[in-house]
PDB file of C-alpha atoms and ligand atoms in Angstrom:
ATOM      1  CA  UNK A 294     121.898 -15.889 225.419  1.00 57.00           C
ATOM      2  CA  UNK A 295     118.399 -17.293 224.827  1.00 58.00           C
ATOM      3  CA  UNK A 296     115.580 -16.417 227.219  1.00 61.00           C
ATOM      4  CA  UNK A 297     112.290 -18.264 227.685  1.00 59.00           C
ATOM      5  CA  UNK A 298     109.775 -16.001 225.982  1.00 71.00           C
ATOM      6  CA  UNK A 299     106.039 -16.087 226.447  1.00 80.00           C
ATOM      7  CA  UNK A 300     104.067 -15.392 223.237  1.00 86.00           C
ATOM      8  CA  UNK A 301     102.000 -12.215 223.399  1.00 87.00           C
ATOM      9  CA  UNK A 302      99.377 -11.900 220.653  1.00 93.00           C
ATOM     10  CA  UNK A 303      98.771  -8.337 221.727  1.00 97.00           C
ATOM     11  CA  UNK A 304     101.112  -6.527 224.109  1.00 98.00           C
ATOM     12  CA  UNK A 305      99.338  -4.689 226.930  1.00 98.00           C
ATOM     13  CA  UNK A 306     100.582  -2.675 229.869  1.00 98.00           C
ATOM     14  CA  UNK A 307     100.077  -5.813 231.940  1.00 97.00           C
ATOM     15  CA  UNK A 308     102.249  -7.882 229.554  1.00 97.00           C
ATOM     16  CA  UNK A 309     105.114  -5.470 230.215  1.00 98.00           C
ATOM     17  CA  UNK A 310     104.892  -5.968 233.965  1.00 97.00           C
ATOM     18  CA  UNK A 311     104.781  -9.761 233.370  1.00 97.00           C
ATOM     19  CA  UNK A 312     107.911  -9.471 231.209  1.00 98.00           C
ATOM     20  CA  UNK A 313     109.722  -7.650 234.006  1.00 98.00           C
ATOM     21  CA  UNK A 314     108.644 -10.272 236.535  1.00 97.00           C
ATOM     22  CA  UNK A 315     109.743 -13.111 234.196  1.00 97.00           C
ATOM     23  CA  UNK A 316     113.093 -11.466 233.430  1.00 97.00           C
ATOM     24  CA  UNK A 317     112.212 -11.019 229.738  1.00 98.00           C
ATOM     25  CA  UNK A 318     113.687  -7.778 228.393  1.00 98.00           C
ATOM     26  CA  UNK A 319     111.273  -5.371 226.695  1.00 98.00           C
ATOM     27  CA  UNK A 320     112.045  -4.083 223.187  1.00 98.00           C
ATOM     28  CA  UNK A 321     110.785  -0.636 222.267  1.00 99.00           C
ATOM     29  CA  UNK A 322     111.364   1.420 219.102  1.00 99.00           C
ATOM     30  CA  UNK A 323     109.968   4.613 217.666  1.00 99.00           C
ATOM     31  CA  UNK A 324     107.811   4.814 214.548  1.00 99.00           C
ATOM     32  CA  UNK A 325     105.982   7.823 213.170  1.00 99.00           C
ATOM     33  CA  UNK A 326     104.302   6.535 209.996  1.00 98.00           C
ATOM     34  CA  UNK A 327     102.308   3.601 208.642  1.00 98.00           C
ATOM     35  CA  UNK A 328     105.002   1.885 206.524  1.00 98.00           C
ATOM     36  CA  UNK A 329     107.708   1.916 209.204  1.00 98.00           C
ATOM     37  CA  UNK A 330     105.249   0.886 211.947  1.00 98.00           C
ATOM     38  CA  UNK A 331     104.195  -2.127 209.859  1.00 98.00           C
ATOM     39  CA  UNK A 332     107.821  -3.331 209.637  1.00 98.00           C
ATOM     40  CA  UNK A 333     108.549  -2.643 213.309  1.00 98.00           C
ATOM     41  CA  UNK A 334     105.381  -4.407 214.464  1.00 98.00           C
ATOM     42  CA  UNK A 335     105.948  -7.438 212.223  1.00 98.00           C
ATOM     43  CA  UNK A 336     109.433  -7.782 213.749  1.00 98.00           C
ATOM     44  CA  UNK A 337     107.745  -8.315 217.155  1.00 98.00           C
ATOM     45  CA  UNK A 338     108.898  -5.140 218.860  1.00 98.00           C
ATOM     46  CA  UNK A 339     106.923  -5.002 222.113  1.00 98.00           C
ATOM     47  CA  UNK A 340     106.300  -1.258 222.374  1.00 98.00           C
ATOM     48  CA  UNK A 341     106.115   1.295 219.571  1.00 99.00           C
ATOM     49  CA  UNK A 342     106.724   4.834 220.712  1.00 99.00           C
ATOM     50  CA  UNK A 343     105.305   7.608 218.600  1.00 99.00           C
ATOM     51  CA  UNK A 344     107.948   9.875 220.040  1.00 98.00           C
ATOM     52  CA  UNK A 345     108.061  13.629 219.817  1.00 98.00           C
ATOM     53  CA  UNK A 346     111.479  12.919 218.258  1.00 98.00           C
ATOM     54  CA  UNK A 347     109.290  13.074 215.128  1.00 98.00           C
ATOM     55  CA  UNK A 348     110.001  16.779 215.481  1.00 98.00           C
ATOM     56  CA  UNK A 349     113.698  16.078 214.716  1.00 97.00           C
ATOM     57  CA  UNK A 350     113.526  12.994 212.524  1.00 97.00           C
ATOM     58  CA  UNK A 351     110.440  13.682 210.422  1.00 98.00           C
ATOM     59  CA  UNK A 352     110.258  17.472 210.428  1.00 98.00           C
ATOM     60  CA  UNK A 353     113.936  18.461 210.696  1.00 97.00           C
ATOM     61  CA  UNK A 354     113.607  20.684 213.772  1.00 98.00           C
ATOM     62  CA  UNK A 355     116.606  21.049 216.063  1.00 96.00           C
ATOM     63  CA  UNK A 356     114.574  20.168 219.181  1.00 97.00           C
ATOM     64  CA  UNK A 357     111.362  18.359 220.112  1.00 98.00           C
ATOM     65  CA  UNK A 358     109.696  21.586 221.251  1.00 98.00           C
ATOM     66  CA  UNK A 359     107.965  22.733 218.050  1.00 98.00           C
ATOM     67  CA  UNK A 360     105.858  19.644 217.340  1.00 98.00           C
ATOM     68  CA  UNK A 361     102.158  20.199 218.024  1.00 98.00           C
ATOM     69  CA  UNK A 362      99.420  18.037 219.499  1.00 98.00           C
ATOM     70  CA  UNK A 363      97.678  17.857 216.102  1.00 98.00           C
ATOM     71  CA  UNK A 364     100.904  16.696 214.459  1.00 98.00           C
ATOM     72  CA  UNK A 365     101.452  14.001 217.126  1.00 98.00           C
ATOM     73  CA  UNK A 366      97.874  12.785 216.606  1.00 98.00           C
ATOM     74  CA  UNK A 367      98.493  12.602 212.832  1.00 98.00           C
ATOM     75  CA  UNK A 368     101.651  10.486 213.361  1.00 98.00           C
ATOM     76  CA  UNK A 369      99.970   8.312 215.997  1.00 99.00           C
ATOM     77  CA  UNK A 370      96.927   7.524 213.862  1.00 98.00           C
ATOM     78  CA  UNK A 371      99.165   6.521 210.929  1.00 98.00           C
ATOM     79  CA  UNK A 372     101.078   4.151 213.249  1.00 98.00           C
ATOM     80  CA  UNK A 373      97.944   2.697 214.833  1.00 98.00           C
ATOM     81  CA  UNK A 374      96.564   1.729 211.408  1.00 98.00           C
ATOM     82  CA  UNK A 375      99.647  -0.488 210.891  1.00 98.00           C
ATOM     83  CA  UNK A 376      99.960  -2.181 214.259  1.00 98.00           C
ATOM     84  CA  UNK A 377      98.522  -5.540 215.261  1.00 98.00           C
ATOM     85  CA  UNK A 378     100.710  -6.637 218.167  1.00 98.00           C
ATOM     86  CA  UNK A 379     102.713  -3.881 219.817  1.00 98.00           C
ATOM     87  CA  UNK A 380     101.576  -1.536 222.556  1.00 98.00           C
ATOM     88  CA  UNK A 381     101.502   1.961 221.039  1.00 99.00           C
ATOM     89  CA  UNK A 382     102.589   4.790 223.339  1.00 99.00           C
ATOM     90  CA  UNK A 383     102.405   8.433 222.233  1.00 99.00           C
ATOM     91  CA  UNK A 384     104.385  11.382 223.581  1.00 98.00           C
ATOM     92  CA  UNK A 385     102.267  14.291 224.751  1.00 98.00           C
ATOM     93  CA  UNK A 386     104.161  17.174 223.175  1.00 98.00           C
ATOM     94  CA  UNK A 387     105.757  20.145 224.927  1.00 98.00           C
ATOM     95  CA  UNK A 388     103.231  22.758 226.034  1.00 97.00           C
ATOM     96  CA  UNK A 389     100.256  20.387 226.081  1.00 97.00           C
ATOM     97  CA  UNK A 390     100.430  19.143 229.679  1.00 97.00           C
ATOM     98  CA  UNK A 391     102.775  21.248 231.788  1.00 93.00           C
ATOM     99  CA  UNK A 392     100.561  24.257 232.484  1.00 91.00           C
ATOM    100  CA  UNK A 393      97.693  22.558 234.335  1.00 94.00           C
ATOM    101  CA  UNK A 394      96.188  19.119 234.950  1.00 98.00           C
ATOM    102  CA  UNK A 395      92.983  19.910 233.050  1.00 98.00           C
ATOM    103  CA  UNK A 396      94.921  20.767 229.936  1.00 97.00           C
ATOM    104  CA  UNK A 397      97.030  17.636 230.396  1.00 98.00           C
ATOM    105  CA  UNK A 398      93.904  15.490 230.557  1.00 98.00           C
ATOM    106  CA  UNK A 399      92.365  17.209 227.523  1.00 98.00           C
ATOM    107  CA  UNK A 400      95.555  16.531 225.506  1.00 98.00           C
ATOM    108  CA  UNK A 401      95.742  12.891 226.609  1.00 98.00           C
ATOM    109  CA  UNK A 402      92.064  12.338 225.777  1.00 98.00           C
ATOM    110  CA  UNK A 403      92.530  13.857 222.308  1.00 98.00           C
ATOM    111  CA  UNK A 404      95.462  11.514 221.632  1.00 98.00           C
ATOM    112  CA  UNK A 405      93.571   8.423 222.798  1.00 98.00           C
ATOM    113  CA  UNK A 406      90.275   9.315 221.074  1.00 98.00           C
ATOM    114  CA  UNK A 407      91.577  10.691 217.788  1.00 98.00           C
ATOM    115  CA  UNK A 408      94.489   8.282 217.168  1.00 98.00           C
ATOM    116  CA  UNK A 409      93.392   5.083 218.916  1.00 98.00           C
ATOM    117  CA  UNK A 410      96.699   4.879 220.813  1.00 98.00           C
ATOM    118  CA  UNK A 411      97.024   2.675 223.888  1.00 98.00           C
ATOM    119  CA  UNK A 412      98.959   4.925 226.284  1.00 98.00           C
ATOM    120  CA  UNK A 413     100.725   8.300 226.583  1.00 98.00           C
ATOM    121  CA  UNK A 414     104.187   9.347 227.728  1.00 98.00           C
ATOM    122  CA  UNK A 415     105.173  12.515 229.581  1.00 98.00           C
ATOM    123  CA  UNK A 416     108.515  13.950 230.661  1.00 98.00           C
ATOM    124  CA  UNK A 417     109.273  14.941 234.249  1.00 98.00           C
ATOM    125  CA  UNK A 418     108.745  14.055 237.894  1.00 98.00           C
ATOM    126  CA  UNK A 419     107.360  15.945 240.882  1.00 98.00           C
ATOM    127  CA  UNK A 420     106.698  19.089 238.764  1.00 97.00           C
ATOM    128  CA  UNK A 421     104.040  17.310 236.686  1.00 97.00           C
ATOM    129  CA  UNK A 422     102.666  14.977 239.362  1.00 98.00           C
ATOM    130  CA  UNK A 423      99.164  16.533 239.399  1.00 98.00           C
ATOM    131  CA  UNK A 424      98.892  16.339 235.610  1.00 98.00           C
ATOM    132  CA  UNK A 425      99.953  12.695 235.571  1.00 98.00           C
ATOM    133  CA  UNK A 426      97.453  11.861 238.336  1.00 98.00           C
ATOM    134  CA  UNK A 427      94.644  13.556 236.444  1.00 98.00           C
ATOM    135  CA  UNK A 428      95.398  11.574 233.271  1.00 98.00           C
ATOM    136  CA  UNK A 429      95.667   8.309 235.213  1.00 98.00           C
ATOM    137  CA  UNK A 430      92.360   9.004 236.971  1.00 98.00           C
ATOM    138  CA  UNK A 431      90.685   9.039 233.560  1.00 98.00           C
ATOM    139  CA  UNK A 432      91.872   5.481 232.964  1.00 98.00           C
ATOM    140  CA  UNK A 433      94.633   6.409 230.530  1.00 98.00           C
ATOM    141  CA  UNK A 434      97.902   4.483 231.017  1.00 98.00           C
ATOM    142  CA  UNK A 435     100.908   6.770 231.480  1.00 98.00           C
ATOM    143  CA  UNK A 436     104.594   6.077 230.850  1.00 99.00           C
ATOM    144  CA  UNK A 437     107.019   8.424 232.637  1.00 98.00           C
ATOM    145  CA  UNK A 438     110.312   9.742 231.258  1.00 98.00           C
ATOM    146  CA  UNK A 439     113.189  10.875 233.527  1.00 98.00           C
ATOM    147  CA  UNK A 440     116.878  11.722 233.163  1.00 98.00           C
ATOM    148  CA  UNK A 441     117.621  13.561 229.952  1.00 98.00           C
ATOM    149  CA  UNK A 442     114.202  14.906 229.063  1.00 98.00           C
ATOM    150  CA  UNK A 443     114.558  16.590 225.662  1.00 96.00           C
ATOM    151  CA  UNK A 444     111.553  18.879 226.182  1.00 97.00           C
ATOM    152  CA  UNK A 445     113.670  20.613 228.896  1.00 96.00           C
ATOM    153  CA  UNK A 446     116.770  20.960 226.730  1.00 95.00           C
ATOM    154  CA  UNK A 447     116.931  24.740 227.166  1.00 95.00           C
ATOM    155  CA  UNK A 448     116.999  24.276 230.951  1.00 93.00           C
ATOM    156  CA  UNK A 449     119.858  21.729 230.699  1.00 93.00           C
ATOM    157  CA  UNK A 450     121.760  23.573 227.956  1.00 94.00           C
ATOM    158  CA  UNK A 451     123.330  20.389 226.519  1.00 92.00           C
ATOM    159  CA  UNK A 452     122.466  16.768 225.701  1.00 93.00           C
ATOM    160  CA  UNK A 453     125.134  15.388 228.058  1.00 94.00           C
ATOM    161  CA  UNK A 454     124.609  12.591 230.610  1.00 97.00           C
ATOM    162  CA  UNK A 455     122.215  13.568 233.442  1.00 96.00           C
ATOM    163  CA  UNK A 456     122.123  12.721 237.163  1.00 97.00           C
ATOM    164  CA  UNK A 457     125.871  12.257 237.616  1.00 96.00           C
ATOM    165  CA  UNK A 458     125.766  14.367 240.776  1.00 97.00           C
ATOM    166  CA  UNK A 459     124.178  13.068 243.990  1.00 98.00           C
ATOM    167  CA  UNK A 460     121.451  15.695 244.228  1.00 98.00           C
ATOM    168  CA  UNK A 461     120.072  15.085 240.741  1.00 97.00           C
ATOM    169  CA  UNK A 462     120.436  11.308 241.147  1.00 98.00           C
ATOM    170  CA  UNK A 463     118.462  11.441 244.409  1.00 98.00           C
ATOM    171  CA  UNK A 464     115.708  13.509 242.790  1.00 98.00           C
ATOM    172  CA  UNK A 465     115.515  11.009 239.916  1.00 98.00           C
ATOM    173  CA  UNK A 466     115.182   8.104 242.360  1.00 98.00           C
ATOM    174  CA  UNK A 467     112.431   9.933 244.270  1.00 98.00           C
ATOM    175  CA  UNK A 468     110.630  10.815 241.034  1.00 98.00           C
ATOM    176  CA  UNK A 469     110.727   7.192 239.836  1.00 98.00           C
ATOM    177  CA  UNK A 470     109.246   5.996 243.138  1.00 98.00           C
ATOM    178  CA  UNK A 471     106.584   8.699 242.980  1.00 98.00           C
ATOM    179  CA  UNK A 472     105.605   7.807 239.372  1.00 98.00           C
ATOM    180  CA  UNK A 473     105.329   4.155 240.377  1.00 98.00           C
ATOM    181  CA  UNK A 474     103.234   5.041 243.443  1.00 98.00           C
ATOM    182  CA  UNK A 475     100.690   7.145 241.568  1.00 98.00           C
ATOM    183  CA  UNK A 476     100.207   4.415 238.954  1.00 98.00           C
ATOM    184  CA  UNK A 477     102.458   4.880 235.898  1.00 98.00           C
ATOM    185  CA  UNK A 478     102.919   1.557 234.112  1.00 98.00           C
ATOM    186  CA  UNK A 479     106.560   2.083 233.044  1.00 98.00           C
ATOM    187  CA  UNK A 480     109.307   4.717 232.969  1.00 99.00           C
ATOM    188  CA  UNK A 481     111.884   5.640 230.306  1.00 98.00           C
ATOM    189  CA  UNK A 482     115.296   6.592 231.717  1.00 98.00           C
ATOM    190  CA  UNK A 483     117.365   8.522 229.201  1.00 98.00           C
ATOM    191  CA  UNK A 484     121.127   9.061 229.251  1.00 98.00           C
ATOM    192  CA  UNK A 485     121.999   8.498 232.910  1.00 98.00           C
ATOM    193  CA  UNK A 486     124.776   6.410 234.514  1.00 98.00           C
ATOM    194  CA  UNK A 487     124.163   2.664 234.116  1.00 98.00           C
ATOM    195  CA  UNK A 488     124.613   1.991 237.851  1.00 98.00           C
ATOM    196  CA  UNK A 489     121.930   4.523 238.761  1.00 98.00           C
ATOM    197  CA  UNK A 490     119.515   3.130 236.135  1.00 98.00           C
ATOM    198  CA  UNK A 491     120.047  -0.393 237.492  1.00 98.00           C
ATOM    199  CA  UNK A 492     119.412   0.791 241.047  1.00 98.00           C
ATOM    200  CA  UNK A 493     116.146   2.431 239.965  1.00 98.00           C
ATOM    201  CA  UNK A 494     115.052  -0.677 238.007  1.00 98.00           C
ATOM    202  CA  UNK A 495     115.664  -2.823 241.077  1.00 98.00           C
ATOM    203  CA  UNK A 496     113.804  -0.464 243.373  1.00 98.00           C
ATOM    204  CA  UNK A 497     110.464  -0.383 241.524  1.00 98.00           C
ATOM    205  CA  UNK A 498     108.042  -3.061 240.349  1.00 98.00           C
ATOM    206  CA  UNK A 499     107.174  -1.319 237.053  1.00 98.00           C
ATOM    207  CA  UNK A 500     109.360  -1.772 233.954  1.00 98.00           C
ATOM    208  CA  UNK A 501     112.226   0.661 233.416  1.00 98.00           C
ATOM    209  CA  UNK A 502     113.118   1.152 229.734  1.00 98.00           C
ATOM    210  CA  UNK A 503     116.533   2.654 229.069  1.00 98.00           C
ATOM    211  CA  UNK A 504     118.087   4.692 226.300  1.00 98.00           C
ATOM    212  CA  UNK A 505     121.728   5.320 227.077  1.00 98.00           C
ATOM    213  CA  UNK A 506     121.098   3.875 230.547  1.00 98.00           C
ATOM    214  CA  UNK A 507     123.000   0.595 230.359  1.00 98.00           C
ATOM    215  CA  UNK A 508     121.945  -3.023 230.508  1.00 98.00           C
ATOM    216  CA  UNK A 509     120.685  -3.276 234.099  1.00 98.00           C
ATOM    217  CA  UNK A 510     117.198  -2.052 233.180  1.00 98.00           C
ATOM    218  CA  UNK A 511     114.111  -3.962 232.014  1.00 98.00           C
ATOM    219  CA  UNK A 512     114.147  -2.975 228.357  1.00 98.00           C
ATOM    220  CA  UNK A 513     115.695  -0.765 225.696  1.00 98.00           C
ATOM    221  CA  UNK A 514     114.385   1.924 223.373  1.00 98.00           C
ATOM    222  CA  UNK A 515     116.007   3.521 220.320  1.00 98.00           C
ATOM    223  CA  UNK A 516     114.883   5.864 217.593  1.00 98.00           C
ATOM    224  CA  UNK A 517     114.320   3.549 214.607  1.00 98.00           C
ATOM    225  CA  UNK A 518     115.954   5.953 212.124  1.00 98.00           C
ATOM    226  CA  UNK A 519     119.137   5.887 214.240  1.00 98.00           C
ATOM    227  CA  UNK A 520     119.182   2.072 214.495  1.00 98.00           C
ATOM    228  CA  UNK A 521     118.744   1.768 210.723  1.00 98.00           C
ATOM    229  CA  UNK A 522     121.414   4.378 209.971  1.00 98.00           C
ATOM    230  CA  UNK A 523     119.024   6.694 208.127  1.00 97.00           C
ATOM    231  CA  UNK A 524     120.117   9.571 210.357  1.00 95.00           C
ATOM    232  CA  UNK A 525     123.829  10.338 210.031  1.00 91.00           C
ATOM    233  CA  UNK A 526     124.646  13.265 212.280  1.00 88.00           C
ATOM    234  CA  UNK A 527     123.544  11.705 215.577  1.00 90.00           C
ATOM    235  CA  UNK A 528     126.317   9.478 216.981  1.00 93.00           C
ATOM    236  CA  UNK A 529     126.030   9.079 220.763  1.00 96.00           C
ATOM    237  CA  UNK A 530     128.032   6.312 222.446  1.00 96.00           C
ATOM    238  CA  UNK A 531     124.859   4.396 223.374  1.00 97.00           C
ATOM    239  CA  UNK A 532     123.690   4.003 219.779  1.00 98.00           C
ATOM    240  CA  UNK A 533     124.149   0.690 217.970  1.00 98.00           C
ATOM    241  CA  UNK A 534     123.552   1.021 214.234  1.00 97.00           C
ATOM    242  CA  UNK A 535     122.317  -2.185 212.613  1.00 98.00           C
ATOM    243  CA  UNK A 536     122.382  -0.883 209.035  1.00 98.00           C
ATOM    244  CA  UNK A 537     123.683   2.020 207.012  1.00 97.00           C
ATOM    245  CA  UNK A 538     120.427   2.686 205.213  1.00 98.00           C
ATOM    246  CA  UNK A 539     121.410   6.255 204.395  1.00 98.00           C
ATOM    247  CA  UNK A 540     124.132   4.916 202.114  1.00 98.00           C
ATOM    248  CA  UNK A 541     122.015   2.082 200.701  1.00 98.00           C
ATOM    249  CA  UNK A 542     119.103   4.415 199.997  1.00 98.00           C
ATOM    250  CA  UNK A 543     121.208   7.117 198.408  1.00 98.00           C
ATOM    251  CA  UNK A 544     122.993   4.536 196.198  1.00 98.00           C
ATOM    252  CA  UNK A 545     119.633   3.143 195.071  1.00 98.00           C
ATOM    253  CA  UNK A 546     118.239   6.593 194.362  1.00 98.00           C
ATOM    254  CA  UNK A 547     121.374   7.673 192.440  1.00 98.00           C
ATOM    255  CA  UNK A 548     121.080   4.476 190.383  1.00 98.00           C
ATOM    256  CA  UNK A 549     117.441   5.350 189.583  1.00 98.00           C
ATOM    257  CA  UNK A 550     118.460   8.851 188.491  1.00 98.00           C
ATOM    258  CA  UNK A 551     121.140   7.344 186.230  1.00 98.00           C
ATOM    259  CA  UNK A 552     118.707   4.814 184.786  1.00 98.00           C
ATOM    260  CA  UNK A 553     116.202   7.548 183.945  1.00 98.00           C
ATOM    261  CA  UNK A 554     118.854   9.800 182.405  1.00 98.00           C
ATOM    262  CA  UNK A 555     120.343   6.986 180.326  1.00 98.00           C
ATOM    263  CA  UNK A 556     116.831   5.810 179.245  1.00 98.00           C
ATOM    264  CA  UNK A 557     117.525   2.407 180.821  1.00 98.00           C
ATOM    265  CA  UNK A 558     114.343   2.758 182.902  1.00 98.00           C
ATOM    266  CA  UNK A 559     111.690   1.749 182.067  1.00 98.00           C
ATOM    267  CA  UNK A 560     112.644  -1.158 179.816  1.00 98.00           C
ATOM    268  CA  UNK A 561     110.299  -3.188 177.600  1.00 97.00           C
ATOM    269  CA  UNK A 562     109.075  -5.358 180.448  1.00 98.00           C
ATOM    270  CA  UNK A 563     108.365  -2.362 182.627  1.00 98.00           C
ATOM    271  CA  UNK A 564     105.720  -0.819 180.403  1.00 97.00           C
ATOM    272  CA  UNK A 565     102.220  -1.619 179.035  1.00 97.00           C
TER     273      UNK A 565
HETATM  274  O1  LIG B 845     110.734  10.977 221.504  1.00 82.80           O
HETATM  275  C1  LIG B 845     111.435   9.950 221.626  1.00 82.80           C
HETATM  276  O2  LIG B 845     111.869   9.333 220.642  1.00 82.80           O
HETATM  277  C2  LIG B 845     111.756   9.503 222.973  1.00 82.80           C
HETATM  278  C3  LIG B 845     112.721   8.367 223.100  1.00 82.80           C
HETATM  279  C4  LIG B 845     114.093   8.819 222.808  1.00 82.80           C
HETATM  280  C5  LIG B 845     112.627   7.701 224.407  1.00 82.80           C
HETATM  281  O3  LIG B 845     111.273  10.021 223.911  1.00 82.80           O
END
């Protein structure tokens, strides 16, 4: 189905609210390095998330917990150098904002100053309200993240769907309202029932971006390596793979190895 789309030369936090009001869905993807960010930006993705999923995808850790603030700043500055259109949002990593609002603000300022990013993202609701307020008071746009929040994986114990029970669903609804009230510009809802995500999206004026949260929200986010099929082990129901790059890349690399071994590469035209 085609949708009337306004052209945005540069996506801002305000453009995202306009998109929600105009019924235009928001596209968001991760990127962690210059080359990938260039491709993602040129494809007109609205928001690029320098996610702390870099901890899994780029560094091979089992969880997002080990990645550091310095490492996130390194990834974010590589992405920023590539981007001309998208809004670039950077995850504040685990341990850099939960202990107190002053530390949260210091971390957010480092990300904005040292990488040139446009906004930050944090995981959680009421528990981190004071930290979020402190960051917002400094003029830094904040995106919230509720539902399955991977930085709390050891509290949850598993990566299964969150907020299926009434109590957790009610807390999530309250947290979304609270994040809107204090001034967050958008919220990611991860792996929650589609009906609940839709209800939240309809109850707030800021954009709700879903991952595993159904189609009733204002936009979608995926990890770009999952969408491209570079990662192989991760196969949740919500994931749509658009390519099997793992196979294509490994075939190409095997072919290169063969060509070197058989002295086919380089040929006469490929030398000076
Ligand atoms: O770090 C990340 O990639 C994320 C998305 C899954 C929303 O937070």
